[in-house]
mmCIF file of C-alpha atoms in Angstrom:
data_model
loop_
_atom_site.group_PDB
_atom_site.id
_atom_site.type_symbol
_atom_site.label_atom_id
_atom_site.label_comp_id
_atom_site.label_asym_id
_atom_site.label_seq_id
_atom_site.Cartn_x
_atom_site.Cartn_y
_atom_site.Cartn_z
ATOM 1 C CA UNK L 147 4.521 -18.358 -6.887
ATOM 2 C CA UNK L 148 0.835 -19.068 -8.130
ATOM 3 C CA UNK L 149 -2.677 -17.841 -8.024
ATOM 4 C CA UNK L 150 -5.277 -20.046 -6.033
ATOM 5 C CA UNK L 151 -8.964 -20.417 -6.052
ATOM 6 C CA UNK L 152 -10.815 -18.773 -3.173
ATOM 7 C CA UNK L 153 -13.942 -21.291 -2.842
ATOM 8 C CA UNK L 154 -16.944 -21.541 -5.072
ATOM 9 C CA UNK L 155 -17.974 -17.965 -5.160
ATOM 10 C CA UNK L 156 -14.489 -15.800 -4.898
ATOM 11 C CA UNK L 157 -11.347 -16.123 -6.900
ATOM 12 C CA UNK L 158 -8.547 -14.410 -6.096
ATOM 13 C CA UNK L 159 -5.729 -14.234 -8.673
ATOM 14 C CA UNK L 160 -3.048 -12.681 -6.805
ATOM 15 C CA UNK L 161 0.284 -11.679 -7.644
ATOM 16 C CA UNK L 162 1.943 -10.079 -4.878
ATOM 17 C CA UNK L 163 5.172 -8.075 -5.345
ATOM 18 C CA UNK L 164 8.098 -8.754 -3.881
ATOM 19 C CA UNK L 165 8.515 -12.565 -2.821
ATOM 20 C CA UNK L 166 6.940 -11.197 0.408
ATOM 21 C CA UNK L 167 4.830 -13.817 -1.013
ATOM 22 C CA UNK L 168 5.609 -16.914 0.758
ATOM 23 C CA UNK L 169 3.323 -20.113 0.162
ATOM 24 C CA UNK L 170 1.116 -21.005 3.192
ATOM 25 C CA UNK L 171 3.145 -22.967 5.882
ATOM 26 C CA UNK L 172 0.671 -26.056 5.568
ATOM 27 C CA UNK L 173 -1.867 -26.958 3.484
ATOM 28 C CA UNK L 174 -4.964 -24.611 3.769
ATOM 29 C CA UNK L 175 -8.273 -23.512 2.399
ATOM 30 C CA UNK L 176 -8.243 -21.083 -0.578
ATOM 31 C CA UNK L 177 -7.782 -17.530 0.321
ATOM 32 C CA UNK L 178 -10.972 -15.544 1.230
ATOM 33 C CA UNK L 179 -10.308 -11.757 1.684
ATOM 34 C CA UNK L 180 -12.076 -10.297 4.416
ATOM 35 C CA UNK L 181 -12.819 -6.652 5.525
ATOM 36 C CA UNK L 182 -13.164 -3.860 6.032
ATOM 37 C CA UNK L 183 -12.225 -4.104 9.615
ATOM 38 C CA UNK L 184 -9.226 -5.879 11.466
ATOM 39 C CA UNK L 185 -9.874 -8.476 13.938
ATOM 40 C CA UNK L 186 -9.383 -7.352 17.195
ATOM 41 C CA UNK L 187 -6.007 -8.625 17.795
ATOM 42 C CA UNK L 188 -4.766 -6.556 15.012
ATOM 43 C CA UNK L 189 -2.860 -3.458 16.232
ATOM 44 C CA UNK L 190 -0.693 -0.547 14.937
ATOM 45 C CA UNK L 191 2.936 -1.442 15.968
ATOM 46 C CA UNK L 192 3.589 2.085 17.397
ATOM 47 C CA UNK L 193 1.182 1.339 20.098
ATOM 48 C CA UNK L 194 3.094 -1.751 20.912
ATOM 49 C CA UNK L 195 6.564 -0.280 20.203
ATOM 50 C CA UNK L 196 6.857 3.258 19.351
ATOM 51 C CA UNK L 197 10.583 2.942 19.193
ATOM 52 C CA UNK L 198 10.617 1.134 15.750
ATOM 53 C CA UNK L 199 11.343 3.254 12.737
ATOM 54 C CA UNK L 200 8.958 2.918 9.559
ATOM 55 C CA UNK L 201 9.258 3.738 5.975
ATOM 56 C CA UNK L 202 5.979 2.469 4.836
ATOM 57 C CA UNK L 203 6.899 2.335 0.960
ATOM 58 C CA UNK L 204 3.623 0.948 -0.423
ATOM 59 C CA UNK L 205 1.862 4.374 1.217
ATOM 60 C CA UNK L 206 4.452 6.424 -0.887
ATOM 61 C CA UNK L 207 5.536 6.621 -4.464
ATOM 62 C CA UNK L 208 9.074 5.110 -3.668
ATOM 63 C CA UNK L 209 8.332 1.464 -4.702
ATOM 64 C CA UNK L 210 8.500 -0.622 -7.784
ATOM 65 C CA UNK L 211 5.067 0.607 -9.088
ATOM 66 C CA UNK L 212 6.059 3.989 -8.821
ATOM 67 C CA UNK L 213 2.737 5.340 -6.957
ATOM 68 C CA UNK L 214 0.951 4.675 -3.711
ATOM 69 C CA UNK L 215 -0.574 1.554 -3.425
ATOM 70 C CA UNK L 216 -4.336 1.036 -3.068
ATOM 71 C CA UNK L 217 -5.067 0.079 0.323
ATOM 72 C CA UNK L 218 -2.554 2.191 2.031
ATOM 73 C CA UNK L 219 -4.311 5.516 2.748
ATOM 74 C CA UNK L 220 -1.749 5.786 6.193
ATOM 75 C CA UNK L 221 1.775 4.698 6.286
ATOM 76 C CA UNK L 222 1.067 2.527 9.142
ATOM 77 C CA UNK L 223 2.582 -1.049 10.178
ATOM 78 C CA UNK L 224 -0.330 -3.235 11.182
ATOM 79 C CA UNK L 225 0.315 -6.692 12.807
ATOM 80 C CA UNK L 226 -1.233 -9.191 14.903
ATOM 81 C CA UNK L 227 -0.646 -8.423 18.430
ATOM 82 C CA UNK L 228 1.185 -11.529 18.607
ATOM 83 C CA UNK L 229 3.470 -10.691 15.740
ATOM 84 C CA UNK L 230 3.942 -7.173 17.227
ATOM 85 C CA UNK L 231 4.989 -8.227 20.693
ATOM 86 C CA UNK L 232 7.426 -10.612 19.193
ATOM 87 C CA UNK L 233 8.987 -7.634 17.085
ATOM 88 C CA UNK L 234 9.200 -5.748 20.325
ATOM 89 C CA UNK L 235 11.587 -8.074 21.981
ATOM 90 C CA UNK L 236 13.519 -8.299 18.600
ATOM 91 C CA UNK L 237 13.732 -4.385 18.946
ATOM 92 C CA UNK L 238 15.109 -4.582 22.685
ATOM 93 C CA UNK L 239 17.673 -7.097 21.323
ATOM 94 C CA UNK L 240 18.539 -4.883 18.683
ATOM 95 C CA UNK L 241 18.625 -1.627 20.850
ATOM 96 C CA UNK L 242 21.144 -3.666 22.997
ATOM 97 C CA UNK L 243 23.443 -3.874 19.911
ATOM 98 C CA UNK L 244 23.078 0.030 18.736
ATOM 99 C CA UNK L 245 20.520 -0.933 16.385
ATOM 100 C CA UNK L 246 16.954 -0.101 15.700
ATOM 101 C CA UNK L 247 14.354 -1.905 13.574
ATOM 102 C CA UNK L 248 12.919 -0.146 10.410
ATOM 103 C CA UNK L 249 9.823 -1.648 8.909
ATOM 104 C CA UNK L 250 8.962 -1.346 5.127
ATOM 105 C CA UNK L 251 5.819 -2.984 5.286
ATOM 106 C CA UNK L 252 3.761 -4.958 7.508
ATOM 107 C CA UNK L 253 0.216 -6.493 6.906
ATOM 108 C CA UNK L 254 -1.075 -5.883 3.214
ATOM 109 C CA UNK L 255 -4.513 -5.967 2.066
ATOM 110 C CA UNK L 256 -5.554 -7.899 -0.956
ATOM 111 C CA UNK L 257 -6.716 -4.787 -2.892
ATOM 112 C CA UNK L 258 -2.968 -4.091 -2.943
ATOM 113 C CA UNK L 259 -2.511 -7.686 -4.347
ATOM 114 C CA UNK L 260 -4.905 -7.036 -6.986
ATOM 115 C CA UNK L 261 -2.968 -3.736 -7.605
ATOM 116 C CA UNK L 262 0.159 -5.912 -8.502
ATOM 117 C CA UNK L 263 -1.809 -8.089 -10.513
ATOM 118 C CA UNK L 264 -2.898 -4.990 -12.740
ATOM 119 C CA UNK L 265 0.343 -3.832 -12.913
ATOM 120 C CA UNK L 266 2.142 -7.074 -13.960
ATOM 121 C CA UNK L 267 -0.179 -7.303 -16.863
ATOM 122 C CA UNK L 268 0.743 -4.157 -18.331
ATOM 123 C CA UNK L 269 4.232 -4.398 -19.519
ATOM 124 C CA UNK L 270 4.705 -0.991 -20.812
ATOM 125 C CA UNK L 271 4.761 0.400 -17.369
ATOM 126 C CA UNK L 272 8.412 0.196 -16.080
ATOM 127 C CA UNK L 273 9.015 3.468 -14.779
ATOM 128 C CA UNK L 274 11.057 2.240 -11.784
ATOM 129 C CA UNK L 275 12.863 -0.564 -13.419
ATOM 130 C CA UNK L 276 16.140 1.498 -12.994
ATOM 131 C CA UNK L 277 16.011 1.030 -9.412
ATOM 132 C CA UNK L 278 14.135 -1.970 -8.311
ATOM 133 C CA UNK L 279 14.708 -4.541 -11.149
ATOM 134 C CA UNK L 280 17.486 -2.929 -13.309
ATOM 135 C CA UNK L 281 19.188 -6.320 -14.505
ATOM 136 C CA UNK L 282 15.860 -8.413 -14.817
ATOM 137 C CA UNK L 283 12.821 -8.420 -17.697
ATOM 138 C CA UNK L 284 9.598 -7.491 -15.973
ATOM 139 C CA UNK L 285 8.105 -10.488 -17.832
ATOM 140 C CA UNK L 286 10.687 -12.658 -15.471
ATOM 141 C CA UNK L 287 9.396 -11.459 -12.160
ATOM 142 C CA UNK L 288 7.035 -14.095 -11.867
ATOM 143 C CA UNK L 289 8.856 -17.172 -13.300
ATOM 144 C CA UNK L 290 12.045 -16.245 -10.903
ATOM 145 C CA UNK L 291 9.803 -15.807 -7.797
ATOM 146 C CA UNK L 292 9.842 -12.420 -7.028
ATOM 147 C CA UNK L 293 6.129 -12.196 -7.464
ATOM 148 C CA UNK L 294 3.615 -14.367 -6.358
ATOM 149 C CA UNK L 295 0.597 -15.241 -4.572
ATOM 150 C CA UNK L 296 -1.016 -15.049 -1.942
ATOM 151 C CA UNK L 297 1.029 -13.235 0.135
ATOM 152 C CA UNK L 298 1.615 -14.107 3.735
ATOM 153 C CA UNK L 299 1.376 -10.258 4.228
ATOM 154 C CA UNK L 300 -2.321 -10.441 3.949
ATOM 155 C CA UNK L 301 -2.580 -12.524 7.162
ATOM 156 C CA UNK L 302 -1.106 -9.760 9.159
ATOM 157 C CA UNK L 303 1.861 -11.532 10.848
ATOM 158 C CA UNK L 304 4.449 -10.920 8.110
ATOM 159 C CA UNK L 305 6.715 -7.905 7.591
ATOM 160 C CA UNK L 306 9.654 -6.482 5.477
ATOM 161 C CA UNK L 307 12.316 -4.595 7.792
ATOM 162 C CA UNK L 308 16.066 -3.668 8.040
ATOM 163 C CA UNK L 309 18.359 -2.626 10.829
ATOM 164 C CA UNK L 310 19.579 1.210 11.002
ATOM 165 C CA UNK L 311 22.098 2.499 13.288
ATOM 166 C CA UNK L 312 21.304 4.574 16.606
ATOM 167 C CA UNK L 313 21.420 7.639 16.572
ATOM 168 C CA UNK L 314 19.596 6.977 13.122
ATOM 169 C CA UNK L 315 20.736 9.358 10.171
ATOM 170 C CA UNK L 316 18.151 11.329 8.550
ATOM 171 C CA UNK L 317 17.033 9.803 4.873
ATOM 172 C CA UNK L 318 16.698 11.821 1.907
ATOM 173 C CA UNK L 319 12.944 12.209 0.851
ATOM 174 C CA UNK L 320 12.130 10.525 -2.415
ATOM 175 C CA UNK L 321 10.473 12.642 -4.982
ATOM 176 C CA UNK L 322 8.738 11.208 -8.176
ATOM 177 C CA UNK L 323 11.052 12.082 -10.908
ATOM 178 C CA UNK L 324 14.054 11.845 -9.203
ATOM 179 C CA UNK L 325 17.012 10.237 -11.048
ATOM 180 C CA UNK L 326 16.827 6.379 -10.126
ATOM 181 C CA UNK L 327 19.997 4.538 -8.877
ATOM 182 C CA UNK L 328 20.054 0.702 -9.215
ATOM 183 C CA UNK L 329 19.233 -1.321 -6.052
ATOM 184 C CA UNK L 330 22.131 -3.497 -6.553
ATOM 185 C CA UNK L 331 24.943 -0.602 -6.762
ATOM 186 C CA UNK L 332 27.339 -0.685 -3.729
ATOM 187 C CA UNK L 333 25.920 1.178 -0.566
ATOM 188 C CA UNK L 334 27.123 4.864 -1.504
ATOM 189 C CA UNK L 335 25.916 4.579 -5.265
ATOM 190 C CA UNK L 336 21.838 3.522 -4.420
ATOM 191 C CA UNK L 337 19.266 5.388 -2.704
ATOM 192 C CA UNK L 338 20.249 6.914 0.472
ATOM 193 C CA UNK L 339 18.392 4.828 2.899
ATOM 194 C CA UNK L 340 19.388 5.234 6.226
ATOM 195 C CA UNK L 341 19.551 1.431 6.786
ATOM 196 C CA UNK L 342 22.713 -0.335 7.668
ATOM 197 C CA UNK L 343 24.478 -1.921 4.576
ATOM 198 C CA UNK L 344 22.575 -5.217 3.842
ATOM 199 C CA UNK L 345 24.263 -5.614 0.298
ATOM 200 C CA UNK L 346 21.172 -4.383 -2.070
ATOM 201 C CA UNK L 347 18.298 -2.091 -1.450
ATOM 202 C CA UNK L 348 14.842 -2.835 -0.307
ATOM 203 C CA UNK L 349 12.497 -4.868 -2.910
ATOM 204 C CA UNK L 350 15.594 -5.433 -4.979
ATOM 205 C CA UNK L 351 14.481 -8.084 -7.678
ATOM 206 C CA UNK L 352 17.869 -9.295 -8.192
ATOM 207 C CA UNK L 353 19.405 -13.050 -6.660
ATOM 208 C CA UNK L 354 22.020 -10.522 -5.063
ATOM 209 C CA UNK L 355 18.822 -10.137 -2.610
ATOM 210 C CA UNK L 356 18.843 -13.526 -1.830
ATOM 211 C CA UNK L 357 19.541 -13.839 2.037
ATOM 212 C CA UNK L 358 22.541 -16.189 1.619
ATOM 213 C CA UNK L 359 23.663 -14.895 -1.678
ATOM 214 C CA UNK L 360 27.653 -15.760 -1.946
ATOM 215 C CA UNK L 361 28.446 -12.540 -3.453
ATOM 216 C CA UNK L 362 27.310 -10.765 -0.455
ATOM 217 C CA UNK L 363 30.367 -10.455 2.048
ATOM 218 C CA UNK L 364 31.737 -8.098 4.502
ATOM 219 C CA UNK L 365 29.835 -5.825 6.458
ATOM 220 C CA UNK L 366 26.558 -6.476 4.532
ATOM 221 C CA UNK L 367 26.824 -10.197 4.982
ATOM 222 C CA UNK L 368 27.149 -9.565 8.754
ATOM 223 C CA UNK L 369 24.344 -7.504 8.910
ATOM 224 C CA UNK L 370 22.106 -9.664 7.177
ATOM 225 C CA UNK L 371 23.219 -12.305 9.455
ATOM 226 C CA UNK L 372 22.357 -10.239 12.942
ATOM 227 C CA UNK L 373 18.911 -9.595 11.468
ATOM 228 C CA UNK L 374 18.121 -13.029 10.772
ATOM 229 C CA UNK L 375 19.693 -14.179 14.334
ATOM 230 C CA UNK L 376 17.566 -11.542 15.868
ATOM 231 C CA UNK L 377 14.277 -12.270 14.358
ATOM 232 C CA UNK L 378 14.758 -16.216 14.594
ATOM 233 C CA UNK L 379 15.308 -15.837 18.202
ATOM 234 C CA UNK L 380 11.801 -14.286 18.657
ATOM 235 C CA UNK L 381 10.110 -16.841 16.320
ATOM 236 C CA UNK L 382 10.356 -15.281 12.930
ATOM 237 C CA UNK L 383 11.195 -17.278 9.807
ATOM 238 C CA UNK L 384 13.149 -15.585 6.800
ATOM 239 C CA UNK L 385 11.895 -15.946 2.956
ATOM 240 C CA UNK L 386 15.416 -16.888 1.222
ATOM 241 C CA UNK L 387 14.705 -14.908 -1.747
ATOM 242 C CA UNK L 388 14.657 -11.753 0.228
ATOM 243 C CA UNK L 389 16.585 -10.322 3.153
ATOM 244 C CA UNK L 390 13.972 -8.302 4.650
ATOM 245 C CA UNK L 391 11.028 -10.789 4.481
ATOM 246 C CA UNK L 392 9.820 -12.386 7.690
ATOM 247 C CA UNK L 393 7.189 -14.312 8.824
ATOM 248 C CA UNK L 394 5.981 -14.894 12.616
ATOM 249 C CA UNK L 395 5.748 -18.445 12.300
ATOM 250 C CA UNK L 396 3.155 -18.781 15.259
ATOM 251 C CA UNK L 397 0.923 -16.594 13.315
ATOM 252 C CA UNK L 398 -2.741 -16.752 14.496
ATOM 253 C CA UNK L 399 -4.506 -16.582 10.842
ATOM 254 C CA UNK L 400 -2.393 -18.775 8.755
ATOM 255 C CA UNK L 401 -5.402 -19.612 6.330
ATOM 256 C CA UNK L 402 -7.190 -15.861 6.225
ATOM 257 C CA UNK L 403 -6.076 -13.248 3.554
ATOM 258 C CA UNK L 404 -7.658 -9.839 4.941
ATOM 259 C CA UNK L 405 -8.740 -6.750 2.896
ATOM 260 C CA UNK L 406 -9.101 -4.409 5.174
ATOM 261 C CA UNK L 407 -7.048 -0.835 4.397
ATOM 262 C CA UNK L 408 -3.865 0.255 6.208
ATOM 263 C CA UNK L 409 -5.797 2.703 8.359
ATOM 264 C CA UNK L 410 -6.211 3.576 12.226
ATOM 265 C CA UNK L 411 -10.154 3.062 11.222
ATOM 266 C CA UNK L 412 -9.607 -0.390 10.349
ATOM 267 C CA UNK L 413 -8.722 -0.961 13.999
ATOM 268 C CA UNK L 414 -11.009 -1.806 16.802
#
């Protein structure tokens, strides 16, 4: 993944965590962050489908940085209406199979990208390594494609998600300072996320998180394939390095990187 120049006056050096960083689907102008208000067609997913579960990790301390990220004052899933309505159709199909979707991240503002850039330049900050990149040196996160820029999340039609069973079990609350468990461990020995087994935890910087990694078999493989079928059927495309990352192909803002906060006040 790589940084890109944003015109004559603005330089956006973005390193976005978790390969939720997919190159633009076609050649595009350099990214120009905009804000502070969202365009009129960006909505809170809960207004379109309140049954989708949420676990917005970057609004909390349970992420690879270890603190709430700038730009996430509220734990919301904001998406373009086009992507939100497509996700509602996915939820309907998942419900028919005894599952619900759960989202970890949706729209991500450019200011969050900037924080990831700053974090990446401080090698001493590795307090969450034991969970999120237990087997990978921090200085390999860029070269191996787990961090990059710009991120499709900032275009408001990309999200990170999983499947949870219905009825959905409670999920333990993460408290800073809790013992960290490697995201690569078997389901019973990593963080007790209420997701179905996907073979790794969310935001796991490891080849085993690649959607088609051959080491993931059995129920975990079947769950990844089910999520991919459900999402693809409604126009989403998976990022192969992350089983959780999907972009709505017919996104309305393919050339724009937004910077409004993840907050109800950002919506029109």
